[in-house]
Amino acid sequence: MTTTSPTTTLRPAPTGPLNLARTTATAARVLRQLRHDPRTIALMLLVPCVMLFLLRYVFDGSPHTFDNIGASLLGIFPLITMFLVTSIATLRERTSGTLERLLAMPLGKGDLIAGYALAFGTLAIIQSALATGLALWFLGLDVTGSPWLLLLVALLDALLGTALGLFVSAFAASEFQAVQFMPAVIFPQLLLCGLFTPRDNMHPALEAISNVLPMSYAVDGMNEVLKHTDMTADFVRDALIVAGCALLVLGLGAATLRRRTA
């Protein structure tokens, strides 16, 4: 007598529009996990503040220098820390098999990426508020424009770092490889964003490259707040470009999300 063993089929992940319930459930799960990882929370929330604090007293004898670069770094530090933490945390879920189990459930890739972005975005709001408050009201950062605009750009930068971290985690096989992406993804933007010299003073080829890098517009947006009392058209353009790049990278992250772990 021949017997046939039942076969199990993987249910394909939903491909429709984002589902709010699935997205928020994913975000809540990620936040619960992060709550039990105080070192990661400290890295995300405290390191940008500590770096700004150190920077302020590095230029203790020249507070004007801190005013010139402090606003730019207020956006750059959150971007770097969110990139690092998000890429490692997402990769950890991939290598542990958690990601594959989640994708075997009725959970779309878009829901998963949006849930991660929502969870880390919540921490990005706290991080940006802490760093902005420290810089303005404790370290004496002198800006001409509204502190709320400064906070907005810092938040968009942190969300961009989150999106980049989610995206590059798809191409790393280990946490060490995820860290190795930082010199490739972050450092060129740091050198070409206009922090060290105005971008129009660079070699034309480097200036052209800087014009397509999102960190350049993050720094430009911070400089607009530093110099102008009102919201300018250039500020709106810079903020929209940073936000658009974050959404684009999140979409690419959803498209490159693989079901099987390496």
mmCIF file of C-alpha atoms in Angstrom:
data_model
loop_
_atom_site.group_PDB
_atom_site.id
_atom_site.type_symbol
_atom_site.label_atom_id
_atom_site.label_comp_id
_atom_site.label_asym_id
_atom_site.label_seq_id
_atom_site.Cartn_x
_atom_site.Cartn_y
_atom_site.Cartn_z
ATOM 1 C CA MET A 1 0.000 0.000 0.000
ATOM 2 C CA THR A 2 1.408 3.380 -0.908
ATOM 3 C CA THR A 3 0.917 6.359 1.296
ATOM 4 C CA THR A 4 1.201 9.926 0.336
ATOM 5 C CA SER A 5 2.503 12.437 2.769
ATOM 6 C CA PRO A 6 0.690 15.714 2.912
ATOM 7 C CA THR A 7 2.531 18.622 1.409
ATOM 8 C CA THR A 8 2.676 22.015 2.939
ATOM 9 C CA THR A 9 2.780 25.111 0.872
ATOM 10 C CA LEU A 10 4.054 28.469 1.901
ATOM 11 C CA ARG A 11 1.421 31.098 1.741
ATOM 12 C CA PRO A 12 2.693 33.950 -0.388
ATOM 13 C CA ALA A 13 3.134 37.234 1.363
ATOM 14 C CA PRO A 14 0.404 39.740 0.625
ATOM 15 C CA THR A 15 1.236 42.085 -2.204
ATOM 16 C CA GLY A 16 -1.576 44.576 -1.808
ATOM 17 C CA PRO A 17 -1.447 47.994 -0.169
ATOM 18 C CA LEU A 18 -0.037 48.462 3.290
ATOM 19 C CA ASN A 19 -2.179 47.130 6.109
ATOM 20 C CA LEU A 20 -2.234 49.435 9.141
ATOM 21 C CA ALA A 21 -2.862 46.648 11.653
ATOM 22 C CA ARG A 22 0.010 44.494 10.369
ATOM 23 C CA THR A 23 2.347 47.470 10.187
ATOM 24 C CA THR A 24 1.646 48.661 13.734
ATOM 25 C CA ALA A 25 1.883 45.090 15.072
ATOM 26 C CA THR A 26 5.335 44.767 13.503
ATOM 27 C CA ALA A 27 6.403 48.117 14.944
ATOM 28 C CA ALA A 28 5.156 47.136 18.416
ATOM 29 C CA ARG A 29 7.105 43.852 18.270
ATOM 30 C CA VAL A 30 10.327 45.650 17.301
ATOM 31 C CA LEU A 31 9.885 48.194 20.088
ATOM 32 C CA ARG A 32 9.292 45.426 22.640
ATOM 33 C CA GLN A 33 12.533 43.773 21.558
ATOM 34 C CA LEU A 34 14.469 47.039 21.730
ATOM 35 C CA ARG A 35 13.132 47.670 25.224
ATOM 36 C CA HIS A 36 15.190 44.695 26.405
ATOM 37 C CA ASP A 37 18.356 45.982 24.692
ATOM 38 C CA PRO A 38 19.476 49.028 26.716
ATOM 39 C CA ARG A 39 22.807 49.269 24.917
ATOM 40 C CA THR A 40 21.109 49.766 21.566
ATOM 41 C CA ILE A 41 18.740 52.343 23.032
ATOM 42 C CA ALA A 42 21.691 54.186 24.570
ATOM 43 C CA LEU A 43 23.513 54.147 21.232
ATOM 44 C CA MET A 44 20.527 55.631 19.434
ATOM 45 C CA LEU A 45 19.467 58.220 21.993
ATOM 46 C CA LEU A 46 22.605 59.258 23.843
ATOM 47 C CA VAL A 47 25.514 59.004 21.405
ATOM 48 C CA PRO A 48 24.419 61.975 19.204
ATOM 49 C CA CYS A 49 24.000 64.069 22.363
ATOM 50 C CA VAL A 50 27.416 63.055 23.671
ATOM 51 C CA MET A 51 29.044 63.858 20.325
ATOM 52 C CA LEU A 52 27.427 67.303 20.225
ATOM 53 C CA PHE A 53 28.519 67.922 23.818
ATOM 54 C CA LEU A 54 32.120 66.999 23.003
ATOM 55 C CA LEU A 55 32.061 69.100 19.842
ATOM 56 C CA ARG A 56 30.844 72.150 21.721
ATOM 57 C CA TYR A 57 33.787 72.048 24.126
ATOM 58 C CA VAL A 58 36.308 71.125 21.471
ATOM 59 C CA PHE A 59 35.509 74.595 20.091
ATOM 60 C CA ASP A 60 35.173 76.150 23.541
ATOM 61 C CA GLY A 61 37.444 79.026 22.580
ATOM 62 C CA SER A 62 35.616 79.601 19.298
ATOM 63 C CA PRO A 63 31.850 79.305 19.822
ATOM 64 C CA HIS A 64 31.213 80.808 16.388
ATOM 65 C CA THR A 65 32.779 77.708 14.831
ATOM 66 C CA PHE A 66 30.370 75.521 16.763
ATOM 67 C CA ASP A 67 27.491 77.637 15.474
ATOM 68 C CA ASN A 68 28.696 77.132 11.895
ATOM 69 C CA ILE A 69 29.029 73.343 11.970
ATOM 70 C CA GLY A 70 26.878 72.358 14.943
ATOM 71 C CA ALA A 71 23.605 72.651 13.023
ATOM 72 C CA SER A 72 24.934 70.462 10.214
ATOM 73 C CA LEU A 73 26.201 67.811 12.610
ATOM 74 C CA LEU A 74 22.866 67.913 14.416
ATOM 75 C CA GLY A 75 21.497 66.217 11.310
ATOM 76 C CA ILE A 76 24.506 64.071 10.448
ATOM 77 C CA PHE A 77 24.971 62.373 13.830
ATOM 78 C CA PRO A 78 21.388 60.978 13.981
ATOM 79 C CA LEU A 79 21.673 59.764 10.392
ATOM 80 C CA ILE A 80 24.859 57.831 11.156
ATOM 81 C CA THR A 81 23.635 56.257 14.395
ATOM 82 C CA MET A 82 20.249 55.263 12.953
ATOM 83 C CA PHE A 83 21.973 53.734 9.909
ATOM 84 C CA LEU A 84 24.282 51.673 12.085
ATOM 85 C CA VAL A 85 21.669 50.468 14.576
ATOM 86 C CA THR A 86 18.957 49.742 12.006
ATOM 87 C CA SER A 87 21.210 47.773 9.670
ATOM 88 C CA ILE A 88 22.553 45.591 12.500
ATOM 89 C CA ALA A 89 19.165 45.056 14.167
ATOM 90 C CA THR A 90 17.497 44.070 10.900
ATOM 91 C CA LEU A 91 20.342 41.771 9.944
ATOM 92 C CA ARG A 92 20.144 40.109 13.360
ATOM 93 C CA GLU A 93 16.505 39.224 12.656
ATOM 94 C CA ARG A 94 17.443 37.925 9.225
ATOM 95 C CA THR A 95 20.254 35.641 10.419
ATOM 96 C CA SER A 96 18.253 34.351 13.393
ATOM 97 C CA GLY A 97 15.445 33.202 11.097
ATOM 98 C CA THR A 98 12.892 35.608 12.568
ATOM 99 C CA LEU A 99 12.535 37.473 9.289
ATOM 100 C CA GLU A 100 11.880 34.300 7.318
ATOM 101 C CA ARG A 101 9.232 33.149 9.790
ATOM 102 C CA LEU A 102 7.522 36.519 9.595
ATOM 103 C CA LEU A 103 7.454 36.456 5.814
ATOM 104 C CA ALA A 104 5.847 32.998 5.914
ATOM 105 C CA MET A 105 2.895 34.633 7.688
ATOM 106 C CA PRO A 106 0.258 36.836 6.051
ATOM 107 C CA LEU A 107 2.631 39.766 6.283
ATOM 108 C CA GLY A 108 3.641 41.698 3.203
ATOM 109 C CA LYS A 109 7.152 42.980 2.605
ATOM 110 C CA GLY A 110 5.798 46.508 2.601
ATOM 111 C CA ASP A 111 4.104 45.916 5.957
ATOM 112 C CA LEU A 112 7.343 44.577 7.403
ATOM 113 C CA ILE A 113 9.535 47.416 6.140
ATOM 114 C CA ALA A 114 6.950 50.022 7.164
ATOM 115 C CA GLY A 115 6.707 48.449 10.624
ATOM 116 C CA TYR A 116 10.469 48.592 11.101
ATOM 117 C CA ALA A 117 10.527 52.169 9.811
ATOM 118 C CA LEU A 118 7.708 53.132 12.196
ATOM 119 C CA ALA A 119 9.460 51.577 15.195
ATOM 120 C CA PHE A 120 12.855 53.093 14.502
ATOM 121 C CA GLY A 121 11.186 56.321 13.381
ATOM 122 C CA THR A 122 9.579 56.604 16.822
ATOM 123 C CA LEU A 123 13.022 56.376 18.398
ATOM 124 C CA ALA A 124 14.319 58.820 15.787
ATOM 125 C CA ILE A 125 11.773 61.398 16.969
ATOM 126 C CA ILE A 126 12.999 61.032 20.558
ATOM 127 C CA GLN A 127 16.623 61.089 19.453
ATOM 128 C CA SER A 128 16.184 64.224 17.320
ATOM 129 C CA ALA A 129 14.259 66.030 20.060
ATOM 130 C CA LEU A 130 16.956 65.255 22.644
ATOM 131 C CA ALA A 131 19.831 66.313 20.399
ATOM 132 C CA THR A 132 18.078 69.484 19.206
ATOM 133 C CA GLY A 133 17.082 70.492 22.729
ATOM 134 C CA LEU A 134 20.600 69.895 24.022
ATOM 135 C CA ALA A 135 22.205 71.905 21.217
ATOM 136 C CA LEU A 136 19.843 74.868 21.448
ATOM 137 C CA TRP A 137 19.085 75.249 25.137
ATOM 138 C CA PHE A 138 22.122 73.788 26.863
ATOM 139 C CA LEU A 139 25.038 74.128 24.462
ATOM 140 C CA GLY A 140 23.944 77.537 23.182
ATOM 141 C CA LEU A 141 23.747 76.775 19.450
ATOM 142 C CA ASP A 142 22.772 80.084 17.845
ATOM 143 C CA VAL A 143 20.359 79.692 14.930
ATOM 144 C CA THR A 144 18.430 82.428 13.183
ATOM 145 C CA GLY A 145 15.449 80.339 12.142
ATOM 146 C CA SER A 146 12.841 78.368 14.052
ATOM 147 C CA PRO A 147 14.024 75.514 16.310
ATOM 148 C CA TRP A 148 11.077 73.488 14.984
ATOM 149 C CA LEU A 149 12.531 73.614 11.468
ATOM 150 C CA LEU A 150 15.860 72.461 12.867
ATOM 151 C CA LEU A 151 14.090 69.581 14.580
ATOM 152 C CA LEU A 152 12.255 68.710 11.361
ATOM 153 C CA VAL A 153 15.479 68.355 9.371
ATOM 154 C CA ALA A 154 17.126 66.355 12.178
ATOM 155 C CA LEU A 155 14.137 64.006 12.182
ATOM 156 C CA LEU A 156 14.189 63.607 8.394
ATOM 157 C CA ASP A 157 17.917 62.837 8.572
ATOM 158 C CA ALA A 158 17.333 60.183 11.234
ATOM 159 C CA LEU A 159 14.564 58.635 9.116
ATOM 160 C CA LEU A 160 16.901 58.650 6.116
ATOM 161 C CA GLY A 161 19.513 56.820 8.182
ATOM 162 C CA THR A 162 16.839 54.286 9.171
ATOM 163 C CA ALA A 163 15.873 53.738 5.535
ATOM 164 C CA LEU A 164 19.489 53.319 4.438
ATOM 165 C CA GLY A 165 20.119 50.853 7.265
ATOM 166 C CA LEU A 166 17.095 48.743 6.297
ATOM 167 C CA PHE A 167 18.213 48.768 2.671
ATOM 168 C CA VAL A 168 21.865 47.743 3.145
ATOM 169 C CA SER A 169 20.954 44.985 5.610
ATOM 170 C CA ALA A 170 19.667 42.987 2.634
ATOM 171 C CA PHE A 171 23.208 42.786 1.215
ATOM 172 C CA ALA A 172 25.121 41.849 4.377
ATOM 173 C CA ALA A 173 25.643 38.295 5.612
ATOM 174 C CA SER A 174 26.884 39.247 9.089
ATOM 175 C CA GLU A 175 26.840 42.145 11.511
ATOM 176 C CA PHE A 176 30.480 42.821 10.661
ATOM 177 C CA GLN A 177 29.578 43.176 6.992
ATOM 178 C CA ALA A 178 26.760 45.557 7.930
ATOM 179 C CA VAL A 179 29.285 47.780 9.709
ATOM 180 C CA GLN A 180 31.539 47.583 6.642
ATOM 181 C CA PHE A 181 28.848 49.271 4.579
ATOM 182 C CA MET A 182 29.330 52.474 6.555
ATOM 183 C CA PRO A 183 32.532 53.530 4.745
ATOM 184 C CA ALA A 184 30.842 52.808 1.415
ATOM 185 C CA VAL A 185 27.466 54.455 2.096
ATOM 186 C CA ILE A 186 28.037 57.122 4.758
ATOM 187 C CA PHE A 187 31.621 58.358 4.521
ATOM 188 C CA PRO A 188 31.485 59.585 0.874
ATOM 189 C CA GLN A 189 28.352 61.552 1.709
ATOM 190 C CA LEU A 190 30.058 62.973 4.797
ATOM 191 C CA LEU A 191 33.032 64.179 2.740
ATOM 192 C CA LEU A 192 30.935 65.646 -0.086
ATOM 193 C CA CYS A 193 27.971 67.112 1.822
ATOM 194 C CA GLY A 194 29.496 70.581 2.216
ATOM 195 C CA LEU A 195 30.429 70.225 5.882
ATOM 196 C CA PHE A 196 34.153 70.789 5.331
ATOM 197 C CA THR A 197 33.984 73.167 2.378
ATOM 198 C CA PRO A 198 31.189 74.699 0.279
ATOM 199 C CA ARG A 199 30.157 72.296 -2.428
ATOM 200 C CA ASP A 200 30.640 74.869 -5.180
ATOM 201 C CA ASN A 201 34.347 75.024 -4.228
ATOM 202 C CA MET A 202 34.845 71.322 -5.014
ATOM 203 C CA HIS A 203 36.088 69.853 -8.256
ATOM 204 C CA PRO A 204 33.183 69.947 -10.745
ATOM 205 C CA ALA A 205 32.999 66.139 -10.860
ATOM 206 C CA LEU A 206 32.754 65.894 -7.066
ATOM 207 C CA GLU A 207 30.218 68.714 -6.968
ATOM 208 C CA ALA A 208 28.085 66.831 -9.490
ATOM 209 C CA ILE A 209 28.239 63.711 -7.311
ATOM 210 C CA SER A 210 27.374 65.706 -4.195
ATOM 211 C CA ASN A 211 24.285 67.046 -5.955
ATOM 212 C CA VAL A 212 22.730 63.556 -5.990
ATOM 213 C CA LEU A 213 23.601 62.591 -2.411
ATOM 214 C CA PRO A 214 20.829 63.122 0.155
ATOM 215 C CA MET A 215 23.147 64.169 2.981
ATOM 216 C CA SER A 216 24.099 67.238 0.928
ATOM 217 C CA TYR A 217 20.514 68.464 1.077
ATOM 218 C CA ALA A 218 20.294 67.640 4.779
ATOM 219 C CA VAL A 219 23.247 69.953 5.430
ATOM 220 C CA ASP A 220 21.829 72.594 3.072
ATOM 221 C CA GLY A 221 18.527 72.483 4.946
ATOM 222 C CA MET A 222 20.258 72.945 8.293
ATOM 223 C CA ASN A 223 22.218 75.896 6.885
ATOM 224 C CA GLU A 224 18.995 77.515 5.687
ATOM 225 C CA VAL A 225 17.646 77.412 9.253
ATOM 226 C CA LEU A 226 20.971 78.733 10.523
ATOM 227 C CA LYS A 227 20.894 81.811 8.261
ATOM 228 C CA HIS A 228 17.240 82.735 7.644
ATOM 229 C CA THR A 229 14.479 83.695 10.031
ATOM 230 C CA ASP A 230 11.660 82.359 7.832
ATOM 231 C CA MET A 231 11.107 79.136 5.955
ATOM 232 C CA THR A 232 12.658 79.595 2.521
ATOM 233 C CA ALA A 233 11.902 77.900 -0.774
ATOM 234 C CA ASP A 234 15.352 76.310 -0.661
ATOM 235 C CA PHE A 235 14.569 74.843 2.760
ATOM 236 C CA VAL A 236 11.331 73.316 1.476
ATOM 237 C CA ARG A 237 13.194 71.862 -1.499
ATOM 238 C CA ASP A 238 15.924 70.390 0.703
ATOM 239 C CA ALA A 239 13.432 68.882 3.166
ATOM 240 C CA LEU A 240 11.352 67.355 0.372
ATOM 241 C CA ILE A 241 14.444 65.832 -1.258
ATOM 242 C CA VAL A 242 15.583 64.233 2.013
ATOM 243 C CA ALA A 243 12.071 62.914 2.699
ATOM 244 C CA GLY A 244 11.729 61.661 -0.877
ATOM 245 C CA CYS A 245 15.083 59.865 -0.696
ATOM 246 C CA ALA A 246 14.015 58.184 2.556
ATOM 247 C CA LEU A 247 10.764 56.956 0.958
ATOM 248 C CA LEU A 248 12.606 55.812 -2.167
ATOM 249 C CA VAL A 249 15.162 53.827 -0.161
ATOM 250 C CA LEU A 250 12.380 52.272 1.941
ATOM 251 C CA GLY A 251 10.709 51.149 -1.289
ATOM 252 C CA LEU A 252 13.976 49.656 -2.501
ATOM 253 C CA GLY A 253 14.353 47.936 0.857
ATOM 254 C CA ALA A 254 10.943 46.300 0.459
ATOM 255 C CA ALA A 255 11.797 45.249 -3.100
ATOM 256 C CA THR A 256 15.101 43.636 -2.095
ATOM 257 C CA LEU A 257 13.748 41.885 1.008
ATOM 258 C CA ARG A 258 14.430 38.172 0.608
ATOM 259 C CA ARG A 259 12.433 35.352 2.124
ATOM 260 C CA ARG A 260 15.350 32.952 2.651
ATOM 261 C CA THR A 261 18.210 33.706 4.973
ATOM 262 C CA ALA A 262 21.771 33.330 3.752
#
